[in-house]
Structures are given as structure tokens and as C-alpha cells.
XYZ file of C-alpha atoms in Angstrom:
585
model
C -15.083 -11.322 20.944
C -18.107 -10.848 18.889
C -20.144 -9.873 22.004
C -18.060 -6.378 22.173
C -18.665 -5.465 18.674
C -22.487 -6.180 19.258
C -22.094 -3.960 22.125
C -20.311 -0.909 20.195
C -23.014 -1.356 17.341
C -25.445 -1.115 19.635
C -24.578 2.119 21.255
C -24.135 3.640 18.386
C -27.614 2.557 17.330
C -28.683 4.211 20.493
C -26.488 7.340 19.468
C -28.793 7.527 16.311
C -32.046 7.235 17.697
C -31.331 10.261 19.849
C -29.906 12.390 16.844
C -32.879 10.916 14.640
C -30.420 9.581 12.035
C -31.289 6.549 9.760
C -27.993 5.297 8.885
C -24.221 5.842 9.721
C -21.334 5.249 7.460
C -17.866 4.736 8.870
C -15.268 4.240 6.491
C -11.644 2.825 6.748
C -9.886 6.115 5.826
C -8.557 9.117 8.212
C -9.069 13.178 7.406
C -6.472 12.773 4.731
C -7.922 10.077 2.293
C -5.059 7.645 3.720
C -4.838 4.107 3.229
C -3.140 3.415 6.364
C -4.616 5.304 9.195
C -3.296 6.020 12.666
C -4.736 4.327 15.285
C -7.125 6.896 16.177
C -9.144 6.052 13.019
C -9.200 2.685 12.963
C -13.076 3.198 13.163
C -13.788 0.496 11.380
C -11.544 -2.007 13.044
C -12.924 -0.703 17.058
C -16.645 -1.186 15.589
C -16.388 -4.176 13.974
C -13.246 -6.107 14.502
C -12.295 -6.362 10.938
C -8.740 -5.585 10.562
C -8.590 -5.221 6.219
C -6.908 -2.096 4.992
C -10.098 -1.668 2.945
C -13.417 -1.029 4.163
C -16.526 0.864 4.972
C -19.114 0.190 7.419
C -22.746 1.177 7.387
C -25.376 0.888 10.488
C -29.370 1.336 10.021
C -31.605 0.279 13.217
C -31.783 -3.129 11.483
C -28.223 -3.880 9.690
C -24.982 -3.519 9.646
C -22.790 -4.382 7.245
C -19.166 -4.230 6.323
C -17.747 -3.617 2.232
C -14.857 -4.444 1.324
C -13.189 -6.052 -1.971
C -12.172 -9.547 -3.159
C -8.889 -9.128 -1.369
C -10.663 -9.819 2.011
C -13.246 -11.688 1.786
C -12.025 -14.698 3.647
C -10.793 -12.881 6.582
C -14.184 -10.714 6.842
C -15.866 -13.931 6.812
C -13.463 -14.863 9.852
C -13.799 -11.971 11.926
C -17.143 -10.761 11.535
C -18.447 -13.789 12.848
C -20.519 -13.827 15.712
C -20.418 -9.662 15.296
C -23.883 -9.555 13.611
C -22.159 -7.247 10.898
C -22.869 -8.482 7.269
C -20.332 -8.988 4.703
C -21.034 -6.726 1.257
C -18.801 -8.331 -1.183
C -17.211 -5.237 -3.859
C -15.076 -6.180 -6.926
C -16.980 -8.896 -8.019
C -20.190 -8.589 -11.080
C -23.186 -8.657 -8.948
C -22.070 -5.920 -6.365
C -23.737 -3.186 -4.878
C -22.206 -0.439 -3.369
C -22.707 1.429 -0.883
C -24.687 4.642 -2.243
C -26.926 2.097 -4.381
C -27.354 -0.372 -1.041
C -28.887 3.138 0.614
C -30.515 4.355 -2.211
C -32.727 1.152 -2.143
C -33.553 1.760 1.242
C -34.239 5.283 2.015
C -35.743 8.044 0.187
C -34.800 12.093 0.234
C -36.600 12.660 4.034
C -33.676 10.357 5.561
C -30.625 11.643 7.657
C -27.368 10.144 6.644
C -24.948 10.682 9.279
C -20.784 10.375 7.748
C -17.628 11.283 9.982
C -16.991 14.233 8.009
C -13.044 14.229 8.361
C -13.184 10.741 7.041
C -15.243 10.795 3.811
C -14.041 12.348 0.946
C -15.676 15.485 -0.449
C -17.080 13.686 -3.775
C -18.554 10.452 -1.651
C -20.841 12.548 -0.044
C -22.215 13.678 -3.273
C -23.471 10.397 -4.064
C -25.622 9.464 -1.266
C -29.251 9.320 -1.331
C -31.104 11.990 1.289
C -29.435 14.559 3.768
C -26.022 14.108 4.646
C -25.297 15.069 7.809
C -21.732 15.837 8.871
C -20.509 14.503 12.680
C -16.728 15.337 12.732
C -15.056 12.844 15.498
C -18.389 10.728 15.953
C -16.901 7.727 18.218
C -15.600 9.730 20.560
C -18.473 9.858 23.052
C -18.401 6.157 22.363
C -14.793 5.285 22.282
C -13.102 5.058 25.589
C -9.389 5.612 25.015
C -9.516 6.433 21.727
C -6.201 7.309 20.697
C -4.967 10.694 19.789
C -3.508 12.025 17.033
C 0.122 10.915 17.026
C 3.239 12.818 17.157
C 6.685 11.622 16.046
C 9.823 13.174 15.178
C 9.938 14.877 11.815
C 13.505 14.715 9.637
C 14.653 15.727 6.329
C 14.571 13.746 3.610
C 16.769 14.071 0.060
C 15.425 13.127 -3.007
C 17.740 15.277 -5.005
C 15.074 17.789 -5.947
C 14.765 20.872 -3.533
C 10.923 21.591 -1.662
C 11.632 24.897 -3.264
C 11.941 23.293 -6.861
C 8.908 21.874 -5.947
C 6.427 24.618 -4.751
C 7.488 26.336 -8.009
C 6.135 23.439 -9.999
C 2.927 23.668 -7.789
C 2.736 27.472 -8.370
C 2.811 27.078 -11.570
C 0.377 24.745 -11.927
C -1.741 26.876 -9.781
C -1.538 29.691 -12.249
C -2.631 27.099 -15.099
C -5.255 26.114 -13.154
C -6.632 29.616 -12.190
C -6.279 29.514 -8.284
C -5.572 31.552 -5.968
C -4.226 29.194 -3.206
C -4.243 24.998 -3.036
C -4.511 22.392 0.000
C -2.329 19.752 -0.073
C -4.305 17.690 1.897
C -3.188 14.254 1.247
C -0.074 13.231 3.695
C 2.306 12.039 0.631
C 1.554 14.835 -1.072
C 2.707 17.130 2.142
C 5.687 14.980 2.389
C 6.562 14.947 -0.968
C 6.663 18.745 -1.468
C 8.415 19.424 1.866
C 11.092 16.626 1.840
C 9.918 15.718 5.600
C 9.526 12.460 6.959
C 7.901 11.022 10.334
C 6.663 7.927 11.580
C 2.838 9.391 12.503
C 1.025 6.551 10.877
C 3.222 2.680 11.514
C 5.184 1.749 8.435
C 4.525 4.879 6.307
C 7.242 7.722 6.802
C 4.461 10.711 6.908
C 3.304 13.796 9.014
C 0.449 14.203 9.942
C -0.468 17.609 8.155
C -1.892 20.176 5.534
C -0.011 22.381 3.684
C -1.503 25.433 1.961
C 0.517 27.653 -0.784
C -0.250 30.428 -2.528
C 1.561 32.758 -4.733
C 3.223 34.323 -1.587
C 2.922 32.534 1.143
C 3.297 28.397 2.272
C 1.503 27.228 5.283
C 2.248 24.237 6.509
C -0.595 22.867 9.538
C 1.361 20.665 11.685
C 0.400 19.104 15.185
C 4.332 19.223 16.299
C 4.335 20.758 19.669
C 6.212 21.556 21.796
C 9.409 20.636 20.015
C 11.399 18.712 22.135
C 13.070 16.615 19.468
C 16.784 17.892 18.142
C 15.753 16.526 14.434
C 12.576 18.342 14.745
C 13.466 21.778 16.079
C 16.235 21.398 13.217
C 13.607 20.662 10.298
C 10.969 23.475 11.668
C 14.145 26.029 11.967
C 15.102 25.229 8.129
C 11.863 25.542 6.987
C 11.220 29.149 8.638
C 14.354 29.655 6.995
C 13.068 29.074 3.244
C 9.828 31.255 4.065
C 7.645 28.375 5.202
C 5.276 29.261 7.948
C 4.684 26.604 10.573
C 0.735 26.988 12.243
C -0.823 23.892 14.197
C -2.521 21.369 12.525
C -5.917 22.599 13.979
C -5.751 26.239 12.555
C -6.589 24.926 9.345
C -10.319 24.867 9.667
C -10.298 28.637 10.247
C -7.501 29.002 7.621
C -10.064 27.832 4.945
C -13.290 28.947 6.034
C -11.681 32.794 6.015
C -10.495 31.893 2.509
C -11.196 34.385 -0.521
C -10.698 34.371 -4.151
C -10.587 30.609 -5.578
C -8.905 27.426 -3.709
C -7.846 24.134 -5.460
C -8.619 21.112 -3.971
C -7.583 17.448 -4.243
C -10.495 15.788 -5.238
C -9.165 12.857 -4.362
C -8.494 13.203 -0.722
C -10.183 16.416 0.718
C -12.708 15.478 3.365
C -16.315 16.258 3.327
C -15.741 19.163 6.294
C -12.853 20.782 5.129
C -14.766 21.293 1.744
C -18.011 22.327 3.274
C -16.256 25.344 5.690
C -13.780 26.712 2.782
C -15.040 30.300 1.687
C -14.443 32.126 -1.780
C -14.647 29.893 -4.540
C -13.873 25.999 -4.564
C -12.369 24.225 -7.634
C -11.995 20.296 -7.393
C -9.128 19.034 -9.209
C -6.626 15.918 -8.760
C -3.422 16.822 -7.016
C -0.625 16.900 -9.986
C 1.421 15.574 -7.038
C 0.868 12.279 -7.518
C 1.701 11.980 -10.999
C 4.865 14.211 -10.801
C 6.572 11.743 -7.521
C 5.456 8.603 -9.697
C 8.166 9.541 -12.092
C 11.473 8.743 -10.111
C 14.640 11.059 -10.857
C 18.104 9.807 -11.116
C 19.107 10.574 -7.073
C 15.624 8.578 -6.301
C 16.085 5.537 -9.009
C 19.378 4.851 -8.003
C 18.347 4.866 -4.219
C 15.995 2.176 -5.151
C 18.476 0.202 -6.891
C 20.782 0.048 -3.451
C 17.947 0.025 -1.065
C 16.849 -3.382 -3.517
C 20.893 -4.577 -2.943
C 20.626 -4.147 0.745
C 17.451 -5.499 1.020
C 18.107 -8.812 -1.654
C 21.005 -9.341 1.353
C 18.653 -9.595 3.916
C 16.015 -11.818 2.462
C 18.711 -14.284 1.164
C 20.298 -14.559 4.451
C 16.530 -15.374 5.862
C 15.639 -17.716 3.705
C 19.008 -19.259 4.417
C 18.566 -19.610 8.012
C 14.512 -20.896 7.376
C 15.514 -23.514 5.500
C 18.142 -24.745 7.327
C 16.346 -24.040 10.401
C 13.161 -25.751 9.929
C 15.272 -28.790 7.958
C 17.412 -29.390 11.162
C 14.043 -29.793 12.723
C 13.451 -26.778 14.821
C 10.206 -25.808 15.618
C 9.781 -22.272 13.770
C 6.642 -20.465 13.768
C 5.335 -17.900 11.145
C 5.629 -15.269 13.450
C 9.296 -16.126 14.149
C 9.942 -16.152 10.510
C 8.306 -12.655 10.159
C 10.644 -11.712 13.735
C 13.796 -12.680 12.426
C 13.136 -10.814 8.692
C 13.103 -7.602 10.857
C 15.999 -8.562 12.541
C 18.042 -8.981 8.970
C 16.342 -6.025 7.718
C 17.085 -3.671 11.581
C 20.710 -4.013 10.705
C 21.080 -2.244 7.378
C 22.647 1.122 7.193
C 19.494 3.575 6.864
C 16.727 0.775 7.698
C 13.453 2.937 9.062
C 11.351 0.043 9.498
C 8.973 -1.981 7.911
C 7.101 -0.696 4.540
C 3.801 -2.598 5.938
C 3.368 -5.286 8.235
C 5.468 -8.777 6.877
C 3.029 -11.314 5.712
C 4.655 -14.826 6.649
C 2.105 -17.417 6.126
C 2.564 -21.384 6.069
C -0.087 -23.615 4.355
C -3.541 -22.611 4.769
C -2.580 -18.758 5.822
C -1.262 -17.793 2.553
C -4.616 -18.239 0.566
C -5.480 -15.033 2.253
C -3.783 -12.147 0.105
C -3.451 -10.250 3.285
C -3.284 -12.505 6.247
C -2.486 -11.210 9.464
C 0.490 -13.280 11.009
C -0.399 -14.123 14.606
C 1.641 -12.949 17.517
C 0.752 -16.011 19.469
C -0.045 -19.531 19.058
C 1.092 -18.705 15.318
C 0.985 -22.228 13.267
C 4.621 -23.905 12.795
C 6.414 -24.152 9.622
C 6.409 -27.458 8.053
C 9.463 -29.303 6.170
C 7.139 -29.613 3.093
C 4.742 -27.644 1.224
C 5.085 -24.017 0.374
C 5.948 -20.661 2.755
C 4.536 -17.395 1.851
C 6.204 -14.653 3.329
C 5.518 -10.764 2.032
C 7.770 -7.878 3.150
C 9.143 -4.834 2.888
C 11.519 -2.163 4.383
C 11.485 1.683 4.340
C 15.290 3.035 4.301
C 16.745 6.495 4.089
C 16.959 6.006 0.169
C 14.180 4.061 -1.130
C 11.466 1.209 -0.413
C 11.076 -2.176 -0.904
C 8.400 -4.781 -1.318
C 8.885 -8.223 -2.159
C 7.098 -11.291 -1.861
C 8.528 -14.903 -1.827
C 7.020 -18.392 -1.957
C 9.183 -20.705 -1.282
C 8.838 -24.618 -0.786
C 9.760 -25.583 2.802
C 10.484 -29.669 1.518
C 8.605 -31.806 -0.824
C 5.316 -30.208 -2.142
C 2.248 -31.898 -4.196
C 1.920 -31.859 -7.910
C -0.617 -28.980 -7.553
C 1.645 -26.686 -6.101
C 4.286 -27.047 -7.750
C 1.773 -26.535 -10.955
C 0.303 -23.532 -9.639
C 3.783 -22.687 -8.186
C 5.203 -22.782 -12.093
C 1.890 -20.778 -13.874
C 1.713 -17.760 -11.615
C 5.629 -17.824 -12.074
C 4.975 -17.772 -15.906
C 2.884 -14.822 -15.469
C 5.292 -12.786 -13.253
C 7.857 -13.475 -16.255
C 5.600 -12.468 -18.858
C 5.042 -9.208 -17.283
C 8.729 -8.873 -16.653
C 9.725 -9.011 -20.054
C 6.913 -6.885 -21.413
C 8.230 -4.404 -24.379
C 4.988 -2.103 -25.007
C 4.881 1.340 -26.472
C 5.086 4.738 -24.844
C 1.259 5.920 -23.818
C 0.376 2.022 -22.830
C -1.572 2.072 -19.772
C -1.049 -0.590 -16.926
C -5.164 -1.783 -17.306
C -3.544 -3.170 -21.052
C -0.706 -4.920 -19.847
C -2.503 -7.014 -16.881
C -3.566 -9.409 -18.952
C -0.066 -10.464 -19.853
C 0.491 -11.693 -16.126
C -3.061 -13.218 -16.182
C -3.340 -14.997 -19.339
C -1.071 -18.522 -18.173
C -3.448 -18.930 -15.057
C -6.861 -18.470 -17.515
C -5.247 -20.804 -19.898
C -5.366 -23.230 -17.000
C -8.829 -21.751 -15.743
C -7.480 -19.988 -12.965
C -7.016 -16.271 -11.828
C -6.727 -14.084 -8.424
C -8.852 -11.663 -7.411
C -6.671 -8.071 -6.354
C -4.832 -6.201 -8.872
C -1.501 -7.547 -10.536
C 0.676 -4.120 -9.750
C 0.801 -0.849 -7.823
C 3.248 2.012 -7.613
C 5.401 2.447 -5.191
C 6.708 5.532 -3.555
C 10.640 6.696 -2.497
C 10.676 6.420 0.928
C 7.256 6.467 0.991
C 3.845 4.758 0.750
C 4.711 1.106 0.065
C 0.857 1.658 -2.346
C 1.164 4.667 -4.626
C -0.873 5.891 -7.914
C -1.938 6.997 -10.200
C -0.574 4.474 -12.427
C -1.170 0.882 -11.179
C -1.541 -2.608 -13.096
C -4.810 -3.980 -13.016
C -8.447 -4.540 -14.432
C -9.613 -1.529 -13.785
C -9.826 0.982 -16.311
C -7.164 3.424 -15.430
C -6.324 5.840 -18.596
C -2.667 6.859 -16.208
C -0.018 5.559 -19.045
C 3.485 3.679 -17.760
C 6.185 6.343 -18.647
C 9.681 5.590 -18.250
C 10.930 6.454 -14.137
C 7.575 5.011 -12.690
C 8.396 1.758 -10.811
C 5.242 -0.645 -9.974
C 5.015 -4.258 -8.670
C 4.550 -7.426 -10.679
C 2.979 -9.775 -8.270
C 0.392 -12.303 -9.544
C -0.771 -15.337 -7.246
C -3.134 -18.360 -6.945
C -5.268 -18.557 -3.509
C -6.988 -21.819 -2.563
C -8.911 -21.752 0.529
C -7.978 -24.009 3.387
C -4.960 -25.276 1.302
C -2.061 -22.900 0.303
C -1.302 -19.579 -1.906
C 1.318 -18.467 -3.667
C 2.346 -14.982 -4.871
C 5.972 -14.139 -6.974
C 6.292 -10.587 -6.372
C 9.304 -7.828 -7.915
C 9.116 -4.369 -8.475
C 10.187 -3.301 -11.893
C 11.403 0.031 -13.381
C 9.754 1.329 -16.617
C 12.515 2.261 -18.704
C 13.293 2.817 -22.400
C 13.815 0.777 -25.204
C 14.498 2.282 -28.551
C 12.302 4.298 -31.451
C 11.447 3.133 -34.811
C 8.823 4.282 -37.079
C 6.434 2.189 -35.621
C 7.059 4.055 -31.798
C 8.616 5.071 -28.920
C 9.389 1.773 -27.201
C 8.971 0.732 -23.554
C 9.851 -2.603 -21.036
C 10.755 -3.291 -17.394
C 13.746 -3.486 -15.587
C 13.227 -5.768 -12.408
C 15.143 -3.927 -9.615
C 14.058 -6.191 -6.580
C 17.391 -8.905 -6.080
C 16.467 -12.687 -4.842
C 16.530 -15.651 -6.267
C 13.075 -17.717 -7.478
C 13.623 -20.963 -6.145
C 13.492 -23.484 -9.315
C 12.673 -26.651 -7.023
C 9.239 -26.499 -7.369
C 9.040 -25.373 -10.475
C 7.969 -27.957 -13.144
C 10.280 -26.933 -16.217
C 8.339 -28.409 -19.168
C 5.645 -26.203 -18.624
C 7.932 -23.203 -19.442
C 9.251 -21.593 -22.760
C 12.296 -21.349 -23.775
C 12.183 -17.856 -23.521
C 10.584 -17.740 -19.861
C 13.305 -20.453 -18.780
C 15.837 -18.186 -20.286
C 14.590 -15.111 -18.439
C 14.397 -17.104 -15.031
C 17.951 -18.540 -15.655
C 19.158 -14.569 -16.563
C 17.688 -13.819 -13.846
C 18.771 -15.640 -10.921
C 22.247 -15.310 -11.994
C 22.223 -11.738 -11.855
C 20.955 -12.168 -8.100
C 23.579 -14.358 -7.447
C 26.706 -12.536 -9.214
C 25.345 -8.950 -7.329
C 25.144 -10.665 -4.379
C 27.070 -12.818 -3.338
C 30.815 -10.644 -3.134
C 28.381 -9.313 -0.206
C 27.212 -12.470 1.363
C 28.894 -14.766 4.043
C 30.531 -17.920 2.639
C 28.484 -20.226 3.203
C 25.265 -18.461 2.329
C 27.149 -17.245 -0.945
C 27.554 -21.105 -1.392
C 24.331 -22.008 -0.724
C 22.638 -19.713 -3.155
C 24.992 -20.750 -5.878
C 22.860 -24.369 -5.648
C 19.599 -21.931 -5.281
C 20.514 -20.156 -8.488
C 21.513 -23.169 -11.098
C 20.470 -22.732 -14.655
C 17.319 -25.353 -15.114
């Protein structure tokens, strides 16, 4: 396979030497700043062959090299081979990114070529000579290249009107001193608008811009004609509230007649769009992102039944893997990952997946993001431990859990590692902290039994999640990183720490928790977790001296819960069997 990507480099190499450019970035992102692109730019993964949500590729007559972070390095060192693409390792103390890498290289005569749709606006700004924008640079190279998709859009209720919401922009607008604003990332869009699609696979978006002002909403769709009933129906109720419907394509002209001052996400406007508006241009987060983080009532308690529904689902499949692959049937990680969907196809609301299920055996779950093979996909074994890392996107809320769970007897060292990044999911579980307490000061807590034991993982320990959403939402997140974004109560994030060992196993206890109140004294205004997500931890590998009291006590607490809320909902026999899963230890 490496021979094709050689082959794609190398026309593009020739595509520079007749523009007279000295390097080309391609990055992993799409017009909007997206994390999950459509298939139409998947740049990075038709140059290259590297299939990580996170990366950025750069090509100079002599290199070419892929970054990308900690997260996926082991399966950039898989499929880049025999591609002649180098990997640049990010995350880690002696990296260099990607404007340093060219500033080393090139000085202020070079040509730096960029997709413009696909950088953002403030990248550009950081790269060493003359940036030169190419909007839709594959496609002279690209034969079939996808285009843009189109899927049916719906309405979604979150219990707050789109009209509620445009005020709130408005007057943030005013505050701000604009005259319009783009709403240019696709959560944002379908956030304010209450519309839902399926334009990129497992996130619920549409494809889109939307542009308000004080008197008017624009909203740049690519939806045409209209020949679905759900579609024509949103469209007509929008024109009804005063929202004008143009095609996704007018909005180059729509900003570069612009006048008086336009806002502009900083955060996910591309280089183009920036460099066409007229009038004045003010760069400024979107105060989007912060407002959905904070759940109301109609979305929190849509989590809490999408997390019943879903806790049903898993429980019933990790009944039927255990039995299954104890009775001695041959089941593969792929048909572990089918028959999730299956469970998870049958609830009321189900939309699909939240991202695609991670179900690795063995050596496959050391990789934090393996890709579960169609074909040929390794068996699971009665013994040692089964990662498996899911989701599901329903009318009322998203899920994302992850499960490792021991398929028969396991070694001392997983069941050690098993128990320590367990003690670090509880710790974080039953964090009280005060109100104004970032997530960057709280990742320690889920960290600190795996240093104890000289051990750690490499990607970040939580992220927010959206309402029938992105399964990956800030700004507030739990991790490393410096992030200032303080936990307030309504803002629900993931607790997931692991341990990864290469060519042996990984393991990965992952909830998502609810940042609620708890109490005021004169000291402060008090905060902790409630854990929404509902399945059980199984205690069989766990090694119960090396817990607390207090941790054995939460995991006890715990499981119970799962199994009283559960199991008036469950079959017999599976209610039976996960009374034996969910026995105090």
C-alpha cells in the first residue's frame, strides 16, 4: 500500500515545482475547524494513509512528514511504513512543531502553500515566509474525491428555543461591538438552530455557516433540492421564524461585500474566509461553546435516560461476550463491535454511533485509538482482558463509555494495572473541589495511583461532551494542559484514565460524570461529580488489597446502583447474571 502514497506525494511534489512552492501543509481538519471531517477532507488520510483523528502533513521536495500527538504514535508508526512520510512526534518535551520545523528550514523568500478552507485563520499567522492560499488543492490530484455530503436535516429539542438563543448571541454581539458574526464552526450552527443531520459519520451536524446580525440570520446551507419530508419541514419552520436560507457557497460573497465590523471565531474560521471578509474583522472565541457546555434541566435529564438506555445495551453485550466466547465460539473483535450496534440499533431514539466502537483484544487495546478491522479481525480469547470503547447518539443525549473487561483468567500484571487505573477513575469520581477549579487541577487526581507505581498514559484524562452532539466538546476538558475554562456545575466531561503496553494489552475505565453542587461554607462554594454513565466495573480482576476503604466503598456504591436501576429493565437471566457481576468485594 505504501507504493500509492509514494505516488500521491509525488505528484503533488510535481504540483509544487510547477507553482514554485517550497512546502505544502495539509492538515486533518475541514473548512469548519472540525475534528471529524467528511470524507471529502480526509486529506491527510488519501495522502498518506494515516487514519488518526489528529494530524497535519507537510511536503518539501525532500520530506514529508506527518504530526500528530502521543495518542497515535503506534499506529503512525504502522501505517506510514513503507510511505516514505516521517513521523513528527507532538505532546511529548522535545517536540517541534510545525511552524518551528519550517522556520528552521526556510527563510522569508519561501512560498508556503496551505488549503486555505482547512487552516485556521490564526495558523497561518505563524508560519515563516509567504503563505500562499490554494482553496481545494487535491482536487486536480484526487480522482473521485468525494463531495460535500448532503443528508436530511431534523429538529432537535433541547428545551431552549433557536430564538432564545440568537438573542443571547445578539447580545453578546452588542458587548462585543459588532455589527454581524459567523458562526462558522458546525456545533456552533447546530447548536443555535436546533438542527441536526448526519453530514459528517457519527456527529449529528450540517454542513453550514450561519451569519446574524441585529436584523437579519443567514443561514449558508448546501441542502438542495429538498426532496426530504423532514427537511422541507425544518427549512419551512425556519423561514417561518425570519431565518433566511442561501446555499452554502454564497457565503464567500456574503463576507467579502461585508461592511461595518464582523466577529469571528478565532477558533475555527479558515484562513480564506478571513482573508475575503470586507469592513472590519474582530477575532474573538465563539461564546457558543461555553454557553452549550453548561447542560439545562430538559438536556441533563436526557443524558441521564439516554445513560439508562444505553447501560441496557452494554450489559446485555457483555452478557452475550462472555457467555459467548466461554461456550467456545469463535468471536472476533469486529463481531463484538457488530453486535454492540445491534443492542444499541434497537433503542427508542438510537441515531447511531457517537464515533466508531473501539473493540480491541490483547495487543489492539494498547493503541488508545485502534481501528477494529473489518476483516481477518483477531479472535477473542477466554483469558486476558477485552477493550471495547463506544458510544451512541440518541434523540436526547450522547453516550461514551469504555469497558475493560477480563475475557477468563488474566496475569498478575493486568489485573495490577487493571486495579490502579481503576483507582484513578475513582479518585476522580469522588472529587469535591471548589467552584472556579479548572479541569488542568484536578487531572492529577486520576494520575497520581499510576505515578505512585511509575506509570502514566499519554492523552488527556477527560473531555466534554455535547447533547446530541460531538461525542469531543470544549472548552472545559481534564487534562495537562493549561486550560484556565473552570468546571461549573451542568458541564458533563469524561473520566477515563488507562495504561497502554505495546504488543501486550491496555486498559481504559471510562464514565462520564456531571458537575454538580455540593454545599457553601465560609471556606466556598463547593463542587463534585455525579457519574451518570450505568454499567457495572467488573471486580474479578481487580486485586482488592490494593484499594481503600473508601475507593472499595465507592466501587461497591457503585455497582449496586447499576444493578438496582437496571435490572427491573433487564431479561431474567441477564438481571441474574449481573447480580454475581455486581457483589460487594
Amino acid at each position: 500500500m505504501g507504493t500509492i502514497y509514494q505516488q500521491r506525494i509525488a505528484a503533488l511534489r510535481e504540483l509544487m515545482l510547477s507553482k514554485s512552492w517550497d512546502a505544502v501543509i495539509i492538515t486533518g481538519s475541514d473548512p469548519h475547524g472540525s475534528e471529524y471531517p467528511a470524507e471529502r477532507w480526509k486529506q491527510v488520510e488519501w495522502l498518506t494513509g494515516f487514519t488518526g483523528e489528529a494530524g497535519d502533513v507537510v511536503v518539501t521536495a525532500d520530506h514529508a512528514g506527518l504530526w500528530t500527538d502521543t495518542r497515535y504514535f503506534i499506529q503512525a508508526d504502522r501505517q506510514l511504513a513503507g510511505t516514505g512520510v516521517e513521523l513528527h512526534k507532538t505532546r511529548v518535551p522535545e517536540q517541534v512543531l510545525i511552524p518551528e520545523w519550517l522556520a528552521g528550514r526556510f527563510d522569508e523568500d519561501s512560498i508556503i502553500a496551505v488549503d486555505g478552507l482547512c487552516v485556521s485563520a490564526e495558523y497561518t499567522g505563524g508560519l515563516p515566509g509567504s503563505i500562499v492560499s490554494v482553496p481545494n488543492m487535491l482536487d486536480s490530484l484526487w480522482d473521485g474525491r468525494p463531495d460535500i455530503p448532503q443528508t436530511p436535516v431534523f429538529t432537535a429539542d433541547p428545551g431552549e428555543s433557536r430564538g432564545d438563543k440568537i438573542d443571547f448571541l445578539r447580545v453578546w454581539l452588542r458587548e462585543q461591538g459588532g455589527d454581524s458574526m459567523l458562526l462558522s464552526s458546525l456545533d456552533d450552527v447546530a447548536w443555535t438552530l436546533n438542527v441536526r443531520a448526519s453530514d459528517i459519520e457519527y456527529n449529528p451536524l450540517v454542513i453550514s455557516y450561519l451569519l446574524i446580525s441585529e436584523n437579519s440570520v443567514e443561514w449558508f446551507v448546501l441542502k438542495g433540492p429538498v426532496e426530504d419530508p423532514e427537511t422541507e419541514l425544518t427549512f419551512a419552520e425556519l423561514s417561518e421564524e425570519g431565518i433566511s436560507l442561501r446555499q452554502y457557497t454564497d457565503i464567500e460573497l456574503a463576507l467579502s461585500q461585508n461592511e461595518g465590523t464582523i466577529v469571528l471565531d478565532s477558533n475555527s474560521i479558515n484562513h480564506h474566509l478571513w482573508s475575503i471578509c470586507g469592513g472590519d474583522v474582530k477575532l474573538v472565541p465563539s461564546p457558543v461553546q461555553l454557553r452549550k457546555s453548561v447542560k439545562n434541566e430538559t438536556e441533563i435529564n436526557g443524558m441521564r435516560e439516554a445513560h439508562l438506555q444505553d447501560g441496557l445495551a452494554m450489559e446485555k453485550f457483555l452478557y452475550w461476550l462472555e457467555n459467548a466466547v466461554s461456550d467456545g465460539a469463535e468471536i472476533t473483535e469486529w463481531d463484538a463491535a457488530v453486535k454492540l450496534g445491534q443492542y444499541r440499533a434497537a433503542i427508542p431514539g438510537y441515531r447511531g454511533d457517537s464515533f466508531e466502537t473501539i473493540s480491541a483484544y490483547g495487543p489492539g487495546a494498547a493503541l488508545p485509538h485502534y481501528i477494529t478491522p473489518h476483516e481477518n479481525a483477531p479472535v477473542i480469547e477466554p483469558h486476558g482482558l477485552y477493550l471495547c470503547d463506544s458510544g451512541g447518539q440518541y434523540d436526547y443525549g450522547t453516550t461514551d463509555i469504555t469497558r475493560t473487561v477480563p475475557m477468563g483468567e488474566c496475569s498478575e500484571l493486568e489485573k495490577e494495572d487493571y486495579t490502579l487505573v481503576l483507582k484513578g477513575h475513582i479518585a476522580l469520581a469522588m472529587a469535591v473541589f471548589p467552584a472556579g477549579t479548572p479541569g488542568c487541577r484536578l487531572d492529577a487526581l486520576a494520575r497520581e495511583p499510576l505515578w505512585r507505581a511509575h506509570r502514566n498514559f499519554g492523552h488527556g484524562t477527560g473531555h466534554g461532551i455535547g447533547w446530541f452532539l460531538g461525542v469531543h466538546e470544549g472548552p472545559q476538558d481534564i487534562r495537562q494542559n493549561l486550560n484556565a475554562t473552570p468546571l461549573v456545575p451542568g458541564m458533563i466531561t469524561s473520566d477515563e484514565p488507562g495504561i497502554y503496553r505495546e504488543g501486550l494489552f491496555g486498559i481504559r475505565h471510562e464514565n462520564l460524570v456531571l458537575c454538580v453542587e455540593d454545599g457553601c461554607d465560609e471556606f466556598a462554594s463547593w463542587l463534585k461529580f455525579e457519574t451518570l454513565t450505568l454499567c457495572h466495573f467488573d471486580t474479578s480482576a481487580v486485586i482488592p488489597e490494593l484499594l481503600t476503604r473508601e475507593e472499595r466503598e465507592w466501587l461497591n456504591g457503585y455497582n449496586e446502583r447499576v444493578w438496582q436501576t437496571l435490572s427491573p429493565y433487564l431479561p431474567e437471566e441477564i438481571s441474574f447474571w449481573l447480580r454475581s457481576k455486581t457483589e460487594a468485594i
